[in-house]
Coordinates of C-alpha atoms in Angstrom, one line a residue:
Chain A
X255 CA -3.4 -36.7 17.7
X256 CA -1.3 -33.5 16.9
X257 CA -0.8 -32.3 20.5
X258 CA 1.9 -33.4 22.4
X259 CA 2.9 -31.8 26.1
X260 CA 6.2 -32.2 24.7
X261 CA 9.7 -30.4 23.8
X262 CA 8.1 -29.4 20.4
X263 CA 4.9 -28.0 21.8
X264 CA 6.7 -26.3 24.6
X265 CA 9.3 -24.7 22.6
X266 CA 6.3 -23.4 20.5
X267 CA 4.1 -22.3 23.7
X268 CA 7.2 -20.1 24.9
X269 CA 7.7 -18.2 21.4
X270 CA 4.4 -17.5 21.2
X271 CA 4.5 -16.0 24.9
X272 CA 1.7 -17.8 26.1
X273 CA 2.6 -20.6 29.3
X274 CA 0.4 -23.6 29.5
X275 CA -2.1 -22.6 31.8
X276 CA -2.4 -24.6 35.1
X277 CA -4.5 -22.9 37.0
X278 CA -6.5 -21.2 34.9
X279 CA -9.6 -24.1 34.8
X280 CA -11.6 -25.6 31.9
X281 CA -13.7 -27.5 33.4
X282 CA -17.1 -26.5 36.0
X283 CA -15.7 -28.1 38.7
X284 CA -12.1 -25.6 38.2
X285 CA -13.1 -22.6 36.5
X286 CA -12.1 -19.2 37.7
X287 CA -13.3 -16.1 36.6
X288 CA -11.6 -14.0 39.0
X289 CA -8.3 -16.1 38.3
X290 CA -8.7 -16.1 34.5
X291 CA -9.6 -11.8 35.0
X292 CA -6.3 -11.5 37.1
X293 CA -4.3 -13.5 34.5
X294 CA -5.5 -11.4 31.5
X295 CA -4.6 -8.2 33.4
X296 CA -1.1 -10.0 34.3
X297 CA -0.7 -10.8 30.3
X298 CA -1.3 -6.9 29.1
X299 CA 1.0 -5.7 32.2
X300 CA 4.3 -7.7 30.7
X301 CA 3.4 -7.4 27.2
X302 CA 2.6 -3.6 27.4
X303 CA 4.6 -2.5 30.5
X304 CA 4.0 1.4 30.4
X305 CA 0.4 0.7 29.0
X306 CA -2.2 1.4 32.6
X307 CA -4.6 -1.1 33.0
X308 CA -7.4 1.5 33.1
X309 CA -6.8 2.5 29.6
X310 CA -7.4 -0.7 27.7
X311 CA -11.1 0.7 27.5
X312 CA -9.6 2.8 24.7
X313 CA -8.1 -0.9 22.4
X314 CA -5.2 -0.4 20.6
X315 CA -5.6 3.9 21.7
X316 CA -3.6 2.6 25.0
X317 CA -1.0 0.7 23.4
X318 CA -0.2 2.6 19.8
X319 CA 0.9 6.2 20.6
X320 CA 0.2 7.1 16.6
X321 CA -3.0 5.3 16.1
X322 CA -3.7 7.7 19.3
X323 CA -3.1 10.7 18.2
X324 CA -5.4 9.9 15.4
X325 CA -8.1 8.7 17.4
X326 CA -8.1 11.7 19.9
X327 CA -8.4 14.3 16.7
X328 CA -11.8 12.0 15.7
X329 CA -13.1 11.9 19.2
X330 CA -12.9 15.9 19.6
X331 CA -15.7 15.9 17.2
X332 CA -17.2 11.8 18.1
X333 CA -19.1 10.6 14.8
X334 CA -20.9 9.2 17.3
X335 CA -23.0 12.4 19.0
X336 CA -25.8 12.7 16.8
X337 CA -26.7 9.2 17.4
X338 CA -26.7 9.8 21.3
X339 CA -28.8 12.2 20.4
X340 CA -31.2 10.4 18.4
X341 CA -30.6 7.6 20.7
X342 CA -32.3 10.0 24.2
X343 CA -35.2 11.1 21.9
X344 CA -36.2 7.6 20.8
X345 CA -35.4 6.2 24.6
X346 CA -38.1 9.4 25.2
X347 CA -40.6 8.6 22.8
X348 CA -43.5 6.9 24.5
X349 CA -45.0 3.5 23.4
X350 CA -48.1 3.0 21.6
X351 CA -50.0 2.1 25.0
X352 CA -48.3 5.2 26.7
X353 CA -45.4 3.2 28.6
X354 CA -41.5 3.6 27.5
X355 CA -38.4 2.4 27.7
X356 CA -37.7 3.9 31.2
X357 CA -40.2 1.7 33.2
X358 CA -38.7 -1.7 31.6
X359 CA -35.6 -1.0 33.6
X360 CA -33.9 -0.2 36.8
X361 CA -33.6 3.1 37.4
X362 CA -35.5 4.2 34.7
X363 CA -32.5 2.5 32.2
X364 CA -30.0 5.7 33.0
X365 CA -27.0 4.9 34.4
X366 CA -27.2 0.8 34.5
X367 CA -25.2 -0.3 31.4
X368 CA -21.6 -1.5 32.9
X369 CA -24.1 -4.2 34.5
X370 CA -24.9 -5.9 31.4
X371 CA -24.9 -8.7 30.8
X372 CA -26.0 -10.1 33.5
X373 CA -27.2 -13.7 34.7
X374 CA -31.0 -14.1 34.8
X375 CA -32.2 -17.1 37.1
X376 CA -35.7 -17.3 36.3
X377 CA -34.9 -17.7 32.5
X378 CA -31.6 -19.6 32.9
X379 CA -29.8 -17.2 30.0
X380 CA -27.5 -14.5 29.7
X381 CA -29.8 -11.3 29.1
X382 CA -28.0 -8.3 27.5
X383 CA -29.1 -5.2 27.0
X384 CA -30.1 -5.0 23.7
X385 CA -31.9 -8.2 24.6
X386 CA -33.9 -6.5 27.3
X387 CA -34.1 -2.9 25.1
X388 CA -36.1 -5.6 22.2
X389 CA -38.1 -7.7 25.1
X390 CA -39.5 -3.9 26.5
X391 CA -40.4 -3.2 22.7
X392 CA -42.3 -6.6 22.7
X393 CA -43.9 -6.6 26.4
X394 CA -45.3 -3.2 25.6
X395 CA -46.9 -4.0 22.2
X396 CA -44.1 -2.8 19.4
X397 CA -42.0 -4.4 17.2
X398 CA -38.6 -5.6 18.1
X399 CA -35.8 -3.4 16.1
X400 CA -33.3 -4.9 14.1
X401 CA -30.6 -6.4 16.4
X402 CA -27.2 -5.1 14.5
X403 CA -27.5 -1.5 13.5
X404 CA -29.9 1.7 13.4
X405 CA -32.2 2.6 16.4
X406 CA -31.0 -0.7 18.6
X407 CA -27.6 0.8 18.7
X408 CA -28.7 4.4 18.9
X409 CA -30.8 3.6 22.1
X410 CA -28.2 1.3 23.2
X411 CA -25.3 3.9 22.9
X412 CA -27.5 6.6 25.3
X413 CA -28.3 4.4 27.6
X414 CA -24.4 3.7 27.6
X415 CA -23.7 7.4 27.5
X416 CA -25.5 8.0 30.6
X417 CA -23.4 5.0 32.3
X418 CA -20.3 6.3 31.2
X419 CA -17.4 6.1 33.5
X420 CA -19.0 4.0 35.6
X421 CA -17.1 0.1 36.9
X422 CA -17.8 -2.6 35.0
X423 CA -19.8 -4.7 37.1
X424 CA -20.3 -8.2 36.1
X425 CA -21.2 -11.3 38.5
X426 CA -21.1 -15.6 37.6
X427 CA -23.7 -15.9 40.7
X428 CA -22.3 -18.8 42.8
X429 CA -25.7 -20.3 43.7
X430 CA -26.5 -21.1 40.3
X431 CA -23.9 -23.1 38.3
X432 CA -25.5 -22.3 35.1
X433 CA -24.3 -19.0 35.2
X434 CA -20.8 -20.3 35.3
X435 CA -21.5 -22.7 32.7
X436 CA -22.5 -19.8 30.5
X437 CA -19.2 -18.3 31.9
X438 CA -17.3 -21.2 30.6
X439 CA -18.8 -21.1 27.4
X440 CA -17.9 -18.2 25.9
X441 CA -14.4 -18.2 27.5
X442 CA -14.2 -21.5 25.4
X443 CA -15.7 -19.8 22.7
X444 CA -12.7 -17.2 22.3
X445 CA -9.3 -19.6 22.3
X446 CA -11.0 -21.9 20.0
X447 CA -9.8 -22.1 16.7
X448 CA -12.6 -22.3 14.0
X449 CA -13.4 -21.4 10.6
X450 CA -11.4 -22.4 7.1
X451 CA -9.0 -20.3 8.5
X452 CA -8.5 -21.9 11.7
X453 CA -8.5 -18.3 14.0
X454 CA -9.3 -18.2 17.7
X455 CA -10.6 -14.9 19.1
X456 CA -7.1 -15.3 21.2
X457 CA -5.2 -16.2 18.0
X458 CA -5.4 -12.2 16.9
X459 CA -6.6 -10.1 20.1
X460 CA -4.1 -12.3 23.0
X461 CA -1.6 -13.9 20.9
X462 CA -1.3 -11.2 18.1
X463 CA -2.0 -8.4 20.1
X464 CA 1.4 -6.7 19.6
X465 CA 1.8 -7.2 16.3
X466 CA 0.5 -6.1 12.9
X467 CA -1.6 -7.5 10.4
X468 CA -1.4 -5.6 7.4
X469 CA -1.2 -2.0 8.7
X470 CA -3.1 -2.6 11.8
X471 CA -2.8 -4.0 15.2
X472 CA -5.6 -6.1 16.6
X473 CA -7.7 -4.3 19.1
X474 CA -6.6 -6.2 22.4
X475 CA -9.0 -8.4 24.3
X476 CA -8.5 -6.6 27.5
X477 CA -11.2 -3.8 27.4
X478 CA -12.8 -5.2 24.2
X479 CA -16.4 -4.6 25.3
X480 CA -16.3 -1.9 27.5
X481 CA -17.2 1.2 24.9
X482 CA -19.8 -0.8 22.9
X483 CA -22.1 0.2 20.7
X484 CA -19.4 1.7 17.9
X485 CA -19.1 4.0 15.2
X486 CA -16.9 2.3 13.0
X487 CA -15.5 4.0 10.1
X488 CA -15.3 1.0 8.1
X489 CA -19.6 0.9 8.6
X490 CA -19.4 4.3 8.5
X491 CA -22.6 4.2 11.2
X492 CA -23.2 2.5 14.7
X493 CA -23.4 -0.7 15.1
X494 CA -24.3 -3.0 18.4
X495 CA -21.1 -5.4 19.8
X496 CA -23.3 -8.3 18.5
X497 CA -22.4 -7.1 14.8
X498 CA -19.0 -6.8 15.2
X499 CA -19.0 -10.7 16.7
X500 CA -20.9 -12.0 13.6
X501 CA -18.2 -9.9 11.8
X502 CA -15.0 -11.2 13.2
X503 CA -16.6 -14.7 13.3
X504 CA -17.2 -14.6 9.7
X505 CA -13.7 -13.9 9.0
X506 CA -12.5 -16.8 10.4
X507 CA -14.5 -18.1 7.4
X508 CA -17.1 -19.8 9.8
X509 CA -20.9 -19.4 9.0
X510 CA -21.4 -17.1 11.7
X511 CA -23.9 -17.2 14.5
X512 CA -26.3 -14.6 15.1
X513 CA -26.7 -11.6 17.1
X514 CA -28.2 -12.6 20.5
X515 CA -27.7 -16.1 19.7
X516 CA -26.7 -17.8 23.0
X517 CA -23.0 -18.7 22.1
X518 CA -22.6 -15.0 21.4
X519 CA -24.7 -13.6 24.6
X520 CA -22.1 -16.2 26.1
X521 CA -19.2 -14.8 24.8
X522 CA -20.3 -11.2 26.0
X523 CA -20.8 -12.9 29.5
X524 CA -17.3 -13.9 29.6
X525 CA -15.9 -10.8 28.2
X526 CA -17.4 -8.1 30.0
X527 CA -16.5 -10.2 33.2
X528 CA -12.6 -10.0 31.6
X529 CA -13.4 -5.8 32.1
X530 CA -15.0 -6.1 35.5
X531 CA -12.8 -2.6 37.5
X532 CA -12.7 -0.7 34.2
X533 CA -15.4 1.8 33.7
X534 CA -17.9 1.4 31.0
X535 CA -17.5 4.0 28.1
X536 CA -19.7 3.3 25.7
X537 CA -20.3 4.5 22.7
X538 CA -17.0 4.7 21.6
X539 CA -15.9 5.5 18.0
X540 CA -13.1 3.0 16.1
X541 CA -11.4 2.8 13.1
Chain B
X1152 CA 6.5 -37.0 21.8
X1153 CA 7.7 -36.8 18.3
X1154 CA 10.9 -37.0 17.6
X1155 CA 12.7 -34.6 15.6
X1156 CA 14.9 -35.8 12.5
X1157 CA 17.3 -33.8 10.2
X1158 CA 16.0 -33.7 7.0
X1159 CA 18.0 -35.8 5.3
X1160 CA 16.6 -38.2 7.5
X1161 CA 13.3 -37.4 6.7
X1162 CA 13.7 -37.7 3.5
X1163 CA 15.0 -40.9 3.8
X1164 CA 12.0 -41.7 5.6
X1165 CA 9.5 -41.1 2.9
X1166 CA 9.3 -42.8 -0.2
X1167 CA 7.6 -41.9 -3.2
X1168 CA 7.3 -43.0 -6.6
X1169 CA 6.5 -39.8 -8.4
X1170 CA 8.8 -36.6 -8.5
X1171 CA 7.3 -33.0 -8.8
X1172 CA 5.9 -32.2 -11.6
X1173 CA 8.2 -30.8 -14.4
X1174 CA 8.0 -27.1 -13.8
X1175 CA 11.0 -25.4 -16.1
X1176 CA 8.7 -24.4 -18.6
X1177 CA 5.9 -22.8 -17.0
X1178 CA 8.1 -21.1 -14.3
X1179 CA 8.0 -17.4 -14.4
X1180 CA 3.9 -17.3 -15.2
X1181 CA 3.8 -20.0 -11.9
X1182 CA 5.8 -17.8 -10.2
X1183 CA 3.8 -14.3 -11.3
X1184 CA 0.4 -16.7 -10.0
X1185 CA 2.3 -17.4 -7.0
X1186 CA 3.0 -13.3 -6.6
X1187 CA -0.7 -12.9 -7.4
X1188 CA -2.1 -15.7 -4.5
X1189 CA 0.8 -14.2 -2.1
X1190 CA -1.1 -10.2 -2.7
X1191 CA -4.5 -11.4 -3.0
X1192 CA -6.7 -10.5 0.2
X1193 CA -9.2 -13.2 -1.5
X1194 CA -6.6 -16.1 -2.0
X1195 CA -2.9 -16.4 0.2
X1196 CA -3.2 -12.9 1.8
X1197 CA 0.1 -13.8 2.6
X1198 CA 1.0 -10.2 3.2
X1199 CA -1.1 -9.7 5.5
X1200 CA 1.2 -11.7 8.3
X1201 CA 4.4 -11.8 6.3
X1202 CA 7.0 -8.9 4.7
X1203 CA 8.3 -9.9 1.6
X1204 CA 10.9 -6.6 -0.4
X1205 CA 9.0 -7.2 -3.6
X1206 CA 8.1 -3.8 -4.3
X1207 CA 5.0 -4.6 -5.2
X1208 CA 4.3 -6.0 -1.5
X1209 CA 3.5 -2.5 0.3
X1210 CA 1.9 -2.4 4.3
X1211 CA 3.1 -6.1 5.2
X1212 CA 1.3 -6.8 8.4
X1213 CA 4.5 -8.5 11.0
X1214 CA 2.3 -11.6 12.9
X1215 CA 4.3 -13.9 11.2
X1216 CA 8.8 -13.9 10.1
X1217 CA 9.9 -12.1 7.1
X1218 CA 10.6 -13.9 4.0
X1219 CA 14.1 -14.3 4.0
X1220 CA 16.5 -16.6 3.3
X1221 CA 14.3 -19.0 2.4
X1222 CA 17.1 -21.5 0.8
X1223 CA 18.4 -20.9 3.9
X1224 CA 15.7 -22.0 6.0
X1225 CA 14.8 -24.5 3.8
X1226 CA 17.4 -26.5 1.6
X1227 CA 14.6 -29.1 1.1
X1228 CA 11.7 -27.0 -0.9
X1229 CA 9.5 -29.3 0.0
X1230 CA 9.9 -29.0 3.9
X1231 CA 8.2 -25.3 2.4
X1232 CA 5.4 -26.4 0.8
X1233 CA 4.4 -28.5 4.2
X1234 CA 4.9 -25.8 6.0
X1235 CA 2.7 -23.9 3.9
X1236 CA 0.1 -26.7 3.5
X1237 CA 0.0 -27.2 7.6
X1238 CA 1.8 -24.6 9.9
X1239 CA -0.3 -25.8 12.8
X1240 CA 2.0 -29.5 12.8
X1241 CA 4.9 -27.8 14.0
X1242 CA 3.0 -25.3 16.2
X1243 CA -1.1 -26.0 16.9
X1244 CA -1.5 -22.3 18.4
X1245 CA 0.1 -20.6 14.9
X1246 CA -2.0 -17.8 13.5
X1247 CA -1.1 -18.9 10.1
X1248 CA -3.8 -20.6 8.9
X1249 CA -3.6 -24.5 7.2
X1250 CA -3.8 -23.2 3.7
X1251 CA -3.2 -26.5 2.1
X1252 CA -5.0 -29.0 4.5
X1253 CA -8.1 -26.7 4.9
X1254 CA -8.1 -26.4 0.9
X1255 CA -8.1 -23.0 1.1
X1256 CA -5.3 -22.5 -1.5
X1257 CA -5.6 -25.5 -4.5
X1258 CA -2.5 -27.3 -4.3
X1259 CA -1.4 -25.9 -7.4
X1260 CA -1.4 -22.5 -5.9
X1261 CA 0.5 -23.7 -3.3
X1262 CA 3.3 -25.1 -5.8
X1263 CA 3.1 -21.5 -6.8
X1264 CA 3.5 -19.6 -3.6
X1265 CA 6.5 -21.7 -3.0
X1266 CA 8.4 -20.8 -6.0
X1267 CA 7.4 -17.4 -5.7
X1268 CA 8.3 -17.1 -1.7
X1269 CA 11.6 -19.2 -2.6
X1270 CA 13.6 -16.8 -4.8
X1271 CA 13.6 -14.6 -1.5
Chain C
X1047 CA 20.9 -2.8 6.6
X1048 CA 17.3 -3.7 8.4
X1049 CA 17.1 -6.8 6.3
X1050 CA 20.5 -7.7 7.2
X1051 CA 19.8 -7.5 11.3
X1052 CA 16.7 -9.9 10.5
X1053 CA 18.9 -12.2 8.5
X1054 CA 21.6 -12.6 11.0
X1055 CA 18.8 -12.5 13.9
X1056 CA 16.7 -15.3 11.4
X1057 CA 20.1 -17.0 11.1
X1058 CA 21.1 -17.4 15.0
X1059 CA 17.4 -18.7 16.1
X1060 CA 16.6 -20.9 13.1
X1061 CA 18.7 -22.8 12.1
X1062 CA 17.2 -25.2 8.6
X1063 CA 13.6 -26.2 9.4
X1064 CA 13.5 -29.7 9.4
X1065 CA 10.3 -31.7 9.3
X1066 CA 9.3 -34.4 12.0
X1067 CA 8.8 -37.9 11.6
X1068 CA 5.2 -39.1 11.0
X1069 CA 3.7 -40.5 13.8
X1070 CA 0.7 -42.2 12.7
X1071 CA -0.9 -43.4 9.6
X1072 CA -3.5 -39.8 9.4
X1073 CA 0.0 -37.9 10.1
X1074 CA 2.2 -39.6 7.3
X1075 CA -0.7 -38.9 4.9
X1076 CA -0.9 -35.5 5.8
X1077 CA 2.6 -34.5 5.5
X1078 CA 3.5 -36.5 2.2
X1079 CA 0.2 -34.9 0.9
X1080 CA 1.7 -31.1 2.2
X1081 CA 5.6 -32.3 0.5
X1082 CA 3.6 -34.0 -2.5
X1083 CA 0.9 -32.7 -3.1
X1084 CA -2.0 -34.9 -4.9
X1085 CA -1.8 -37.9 -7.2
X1086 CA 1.8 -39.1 -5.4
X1087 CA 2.1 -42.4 -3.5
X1088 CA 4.0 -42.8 -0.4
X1089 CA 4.6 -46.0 1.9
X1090 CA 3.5 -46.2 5.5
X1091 CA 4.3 -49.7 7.7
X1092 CA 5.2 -51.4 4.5
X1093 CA 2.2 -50.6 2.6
X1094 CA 1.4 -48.3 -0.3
X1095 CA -1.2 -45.3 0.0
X1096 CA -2.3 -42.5 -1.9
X1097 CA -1.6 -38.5 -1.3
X1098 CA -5.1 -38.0 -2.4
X1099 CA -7.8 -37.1 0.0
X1100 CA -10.7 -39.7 0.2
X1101 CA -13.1 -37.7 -1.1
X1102 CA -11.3 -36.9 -4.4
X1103 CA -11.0 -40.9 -4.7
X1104 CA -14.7 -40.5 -4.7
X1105 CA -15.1 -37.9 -7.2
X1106 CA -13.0 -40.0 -9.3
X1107 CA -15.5 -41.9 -10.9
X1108 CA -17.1 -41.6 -14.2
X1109 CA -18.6 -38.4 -15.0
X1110 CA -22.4 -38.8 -15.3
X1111 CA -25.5 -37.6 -13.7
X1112 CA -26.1 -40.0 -11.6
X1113 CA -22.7 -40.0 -9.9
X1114 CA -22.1 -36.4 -9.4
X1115 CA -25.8 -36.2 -7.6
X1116 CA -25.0 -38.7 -5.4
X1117 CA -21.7 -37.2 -4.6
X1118 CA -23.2 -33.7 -3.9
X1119 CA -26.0 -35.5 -1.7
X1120 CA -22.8 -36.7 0.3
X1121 CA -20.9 -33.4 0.6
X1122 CA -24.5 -32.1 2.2
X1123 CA -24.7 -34.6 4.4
X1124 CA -21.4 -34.2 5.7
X1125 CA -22.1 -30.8 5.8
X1126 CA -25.1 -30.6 7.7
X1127 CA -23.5 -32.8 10.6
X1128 CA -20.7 -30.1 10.5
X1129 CA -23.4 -27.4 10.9
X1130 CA -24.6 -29.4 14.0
X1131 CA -21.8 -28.7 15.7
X1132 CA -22.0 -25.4 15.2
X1133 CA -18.2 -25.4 12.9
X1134 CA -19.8 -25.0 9.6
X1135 CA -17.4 -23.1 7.6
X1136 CA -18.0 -20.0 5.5
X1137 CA -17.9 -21.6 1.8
X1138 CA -18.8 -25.1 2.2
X1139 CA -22.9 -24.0 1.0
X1140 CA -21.5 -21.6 -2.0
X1141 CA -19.1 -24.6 -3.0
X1142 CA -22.5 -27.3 -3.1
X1143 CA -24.5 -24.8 -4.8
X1144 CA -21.6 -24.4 -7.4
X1145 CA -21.6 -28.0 -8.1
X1146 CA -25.1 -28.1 -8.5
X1147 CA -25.4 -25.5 -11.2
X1148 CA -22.3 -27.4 -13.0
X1149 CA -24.3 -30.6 -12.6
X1150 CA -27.3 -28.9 -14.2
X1151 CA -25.0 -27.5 -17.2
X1152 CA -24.2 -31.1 -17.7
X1153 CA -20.1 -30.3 -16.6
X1154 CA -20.2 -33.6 -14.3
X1155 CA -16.7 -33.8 -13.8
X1156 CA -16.7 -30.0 -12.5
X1157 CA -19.7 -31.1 -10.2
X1158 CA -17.8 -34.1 -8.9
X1159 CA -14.7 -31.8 -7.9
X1160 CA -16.4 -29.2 -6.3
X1161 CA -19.2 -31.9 -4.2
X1162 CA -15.7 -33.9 -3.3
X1163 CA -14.2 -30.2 -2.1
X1164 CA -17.5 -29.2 -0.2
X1165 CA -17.3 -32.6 1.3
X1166 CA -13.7 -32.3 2.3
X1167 CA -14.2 -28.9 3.5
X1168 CA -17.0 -30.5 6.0
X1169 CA -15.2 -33.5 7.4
X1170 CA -12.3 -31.0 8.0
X1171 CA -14.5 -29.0 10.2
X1172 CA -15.8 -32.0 12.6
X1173 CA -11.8 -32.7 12.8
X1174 CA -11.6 -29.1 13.9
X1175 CA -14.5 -29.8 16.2
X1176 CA -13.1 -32.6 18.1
X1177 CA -9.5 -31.4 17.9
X1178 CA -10.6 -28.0 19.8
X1179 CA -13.0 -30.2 22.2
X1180 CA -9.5 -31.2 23.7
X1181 CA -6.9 -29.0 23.3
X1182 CA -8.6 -25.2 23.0
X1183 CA -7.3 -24.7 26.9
X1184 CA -3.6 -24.8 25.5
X1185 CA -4.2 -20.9 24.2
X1186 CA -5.4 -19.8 27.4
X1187 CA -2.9 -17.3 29.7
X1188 CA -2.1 -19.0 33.5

């Protein structure tokens, strides 16, 4: 076995600035999310000291003063509007059989993104909101969209738009210890190394999150999910948070899962709970 | 725990019965491949992690150290070419990934990153 | 002058890398295999082994139909129980269907090769499977 809690591994554990974790709990019976959410914050506090803790729902915008300035100029004039935009009307539209989006969700779908995902009971699963946007589609008749790109994330990105600014509000419901299963899952998910090119999540967005690869500094995992769907330059369009995951998981040069698969709907569980006290500020727009 | 030898040591400690393959001849198109691998996105992407002052070698990322002083760092060549085969034995968490035990680089190409990486 | 402050800092904190001993039979292989590369010999507890992977011991047989099939049936095997796990990696089907069309030219000994890479590619992935399965914790922040 290649691990050993020994010199070698500690001295290797300090330079990469990351302590063994004893408290942090891999197991049901020890898991934490509010320890594991209070650690991460702890982590970007002493690696970033003048970075605020609020801001991490802008990525790397808190922590690189000139990718900053850049961002700000693109966000005066968001690529993202029009699809807002498009996004309301099609939210607006009514169904074939006369019904819409609106009565599929709580208060009429505005304002109720920085509580997704959530933990649904009845089906034992982590529902998102794209999820539920496609299961609204299919209860009233229509076809499900496309899960990565086009109207999905346009939908998606007003119904984010009209939550904007609002706390990140995700619960692991204690009376059901499937929900912190799922919890543990997708926190596994993200330190795992996997792929050809053996990469964690962690490896580039914890561990690497102060230093370059190639030109560019990895977006850090505090506030990852917080501003999702995105216009990414690099698609030149929007795309849903679910892309990007299939994405980054194929460049670990894994056969990635799909969108809405569970492991992914996992990871977004365990993420979004990482944000829980920033505000939602989705749609955002990134590089 | 493992226990940490000098490399003289180590080298003591392994015996083989062939030496590296004769390389004189071949050496500056082995080390123009290796240059190649070390730029390539598709193959070593070394640059990515690692700066390098081969003018060539432009928007090194900085996850990983600088090449330099590589006879330095490593009298024994070889104790390169395992660290490029497997960084993760000496540290599990590394970023860097195992280019030579996860095949992604031939070990050919690996001969050649070294001799490129080592005239720096 | 920047490249001389990262010398002298490279040359306070490291001092020559050195590599440890081998602690095991799969570790000695490993690391005369990363020194040696393929095709060297190396001893371990008093006995002689090879630097080469299992699988290209298994590609090394004679070229012909028959052989490279049944290799390339193996490396999809191996793959599939990889896939189960959910640590497939990215290549491993491209690489199989690459030794297919080489079997089907008639280039056996390319088939063999690429089926004994597919194959390695695979087993190397359950490895990655059960390695993570007990130590992914050691990334996580306290």
């Amino acid at each position: 076995m290649k691990i050993k809690t020994g010199l070698m591994l500690g001295a290797a554990l300090l330079t990469a600035g990351i302590v063994q974790a004893a408290d942090s709990g891999f197991d049901l019976e020890t898991v934490n999310p509010e320890a594991d959410r209070k650690a991460l914050q702890a982590y970007f506090k002493e690696r970033f000291p003048k970075a605020e803790i609020e801001d991490y729902v802008n990525g790397i915008y808190a922590v690189d003063a000139p990718s900053r300035e850049q961002w700000e100029a693109l966000e005066e004039f968001p690529p993202y509007e029009f699809d807002i935009e498009e996004g309301e009307r099609l939210f607006n539209t009514p169904f074939a059989n006369g019904k819409g989006y609106a009565d599929c969700f709580e208060n009429g779908g505005i304002g109720i993104r920085h509580n997704y995902p959530y933990w649904n009971k009845e089906q034992g699963t982590v529902k998102t909101l794209e999820m539920e946007i496609n299961e609204c589609r299919e209860n009233n008749g229509e076809k499900p969209l496309r899960w990565s790109k086009g109207d999905i994330s346009r939908i998606s990105a007003y119904m984010a738009w009209t939550s904007r600014d609002m706390p990140i509000n995700i619960q692991v419901p204690k009376d059901d210890p499937r929900a912190l299963a799922a919890y543990l899952d997708g926190k596994k998910f993200y330190y795992t190394k996997r792929g050809q090119l053996n990469l964690s999540c962690a490896n580039c967005h914890l561990q690497g999150s102060n230093i370059r690869v190639r030109a560019d500094i990895p977006g850090p995992m505090l506030g990852q999910t917080t501003h999702w769907p995105v216009f990414r330059s690099k698609w030149g369009e929007m795309g849903t948070l679910h892309r990007r995951y299939k994405g980054c998981h194929r460049d670990s040069r894994s056969r990635p899962d799909q969108p809405q698969s569970e492991t992914f709907r996992n990871l977004e569980y365990f993420q979004s709970y990482m944000n829980n006290g920033l505000v939602s500020n989705g749609p955002g727009s990134r590089k | 725990m493992r226990k940490l030898v000098t490399a003289a040591a180590s080298a003591a400690f392994i015996f083989t019965t062939f030496a590296m393959p004769a390389q004189a001849d071949n050496h500056s198109a082995q080390i123009a491949e290796g240059k190649s691998i070390y730029l390539s996105k598709k193959r070593g992407n070394c640059i990515s992690c690692h700066q390098i002052s081969d003018p060539d070698a432009n928007q090194a990322g900085n996850q990983g150290p600088p090449i330099v002083a590589m006879k330095q760092r490593f009298p024994d060549k070889r104790t390169l070419r395992a660290q490029i085969w497997d960084a993760t034995r000496n540290n599990p968490l590394t970023i860097m990934p195992p280019l030579g035990k996860h095949w992604i680089l031939s070990e050919e190409e690996i001969d050649a990153v070294v001799e490129y990486v080592y005239q720096f | 002058m920047i490249r001389k402050t990262i010398f002298a800092a490279l040359a306070l904190s490291l001092s020559a890398t050195v590599v440890a001993a081998p602690d095991s039979y799969q570790d000695a292989f490993e690391l005369n295999r990363a020194m040696y590369g393929k095709g060297h010999t190396f001893v371990w507890q008093g006995k002689e082994y090879s630097t080469d992977h299992p699988e290209e011991i298994e590609a090394a047989v004679e070229a012909n139909a028959a052989n490279a099939a049944a290799l390339i049936a193996s490396a999809k095997a191996k793959n599939a129980e990889v896939a189960k796990l959910n640590f497939e990696w990215k290549l491993t089907r491209d690489i199989i269907k690459k030794a297919e069309a080489a079997a089907a030219k008639g280039e056996f000994r390319k088939a063999l090769n690429l089926a004994a890479q597919a194959k390695y590619h695979a087993r190397m992935g359950i490895e990655q499977y059960h390695y993570a399965q007990a130590n992914w914790h050691l990334s996580v922040p306290e």
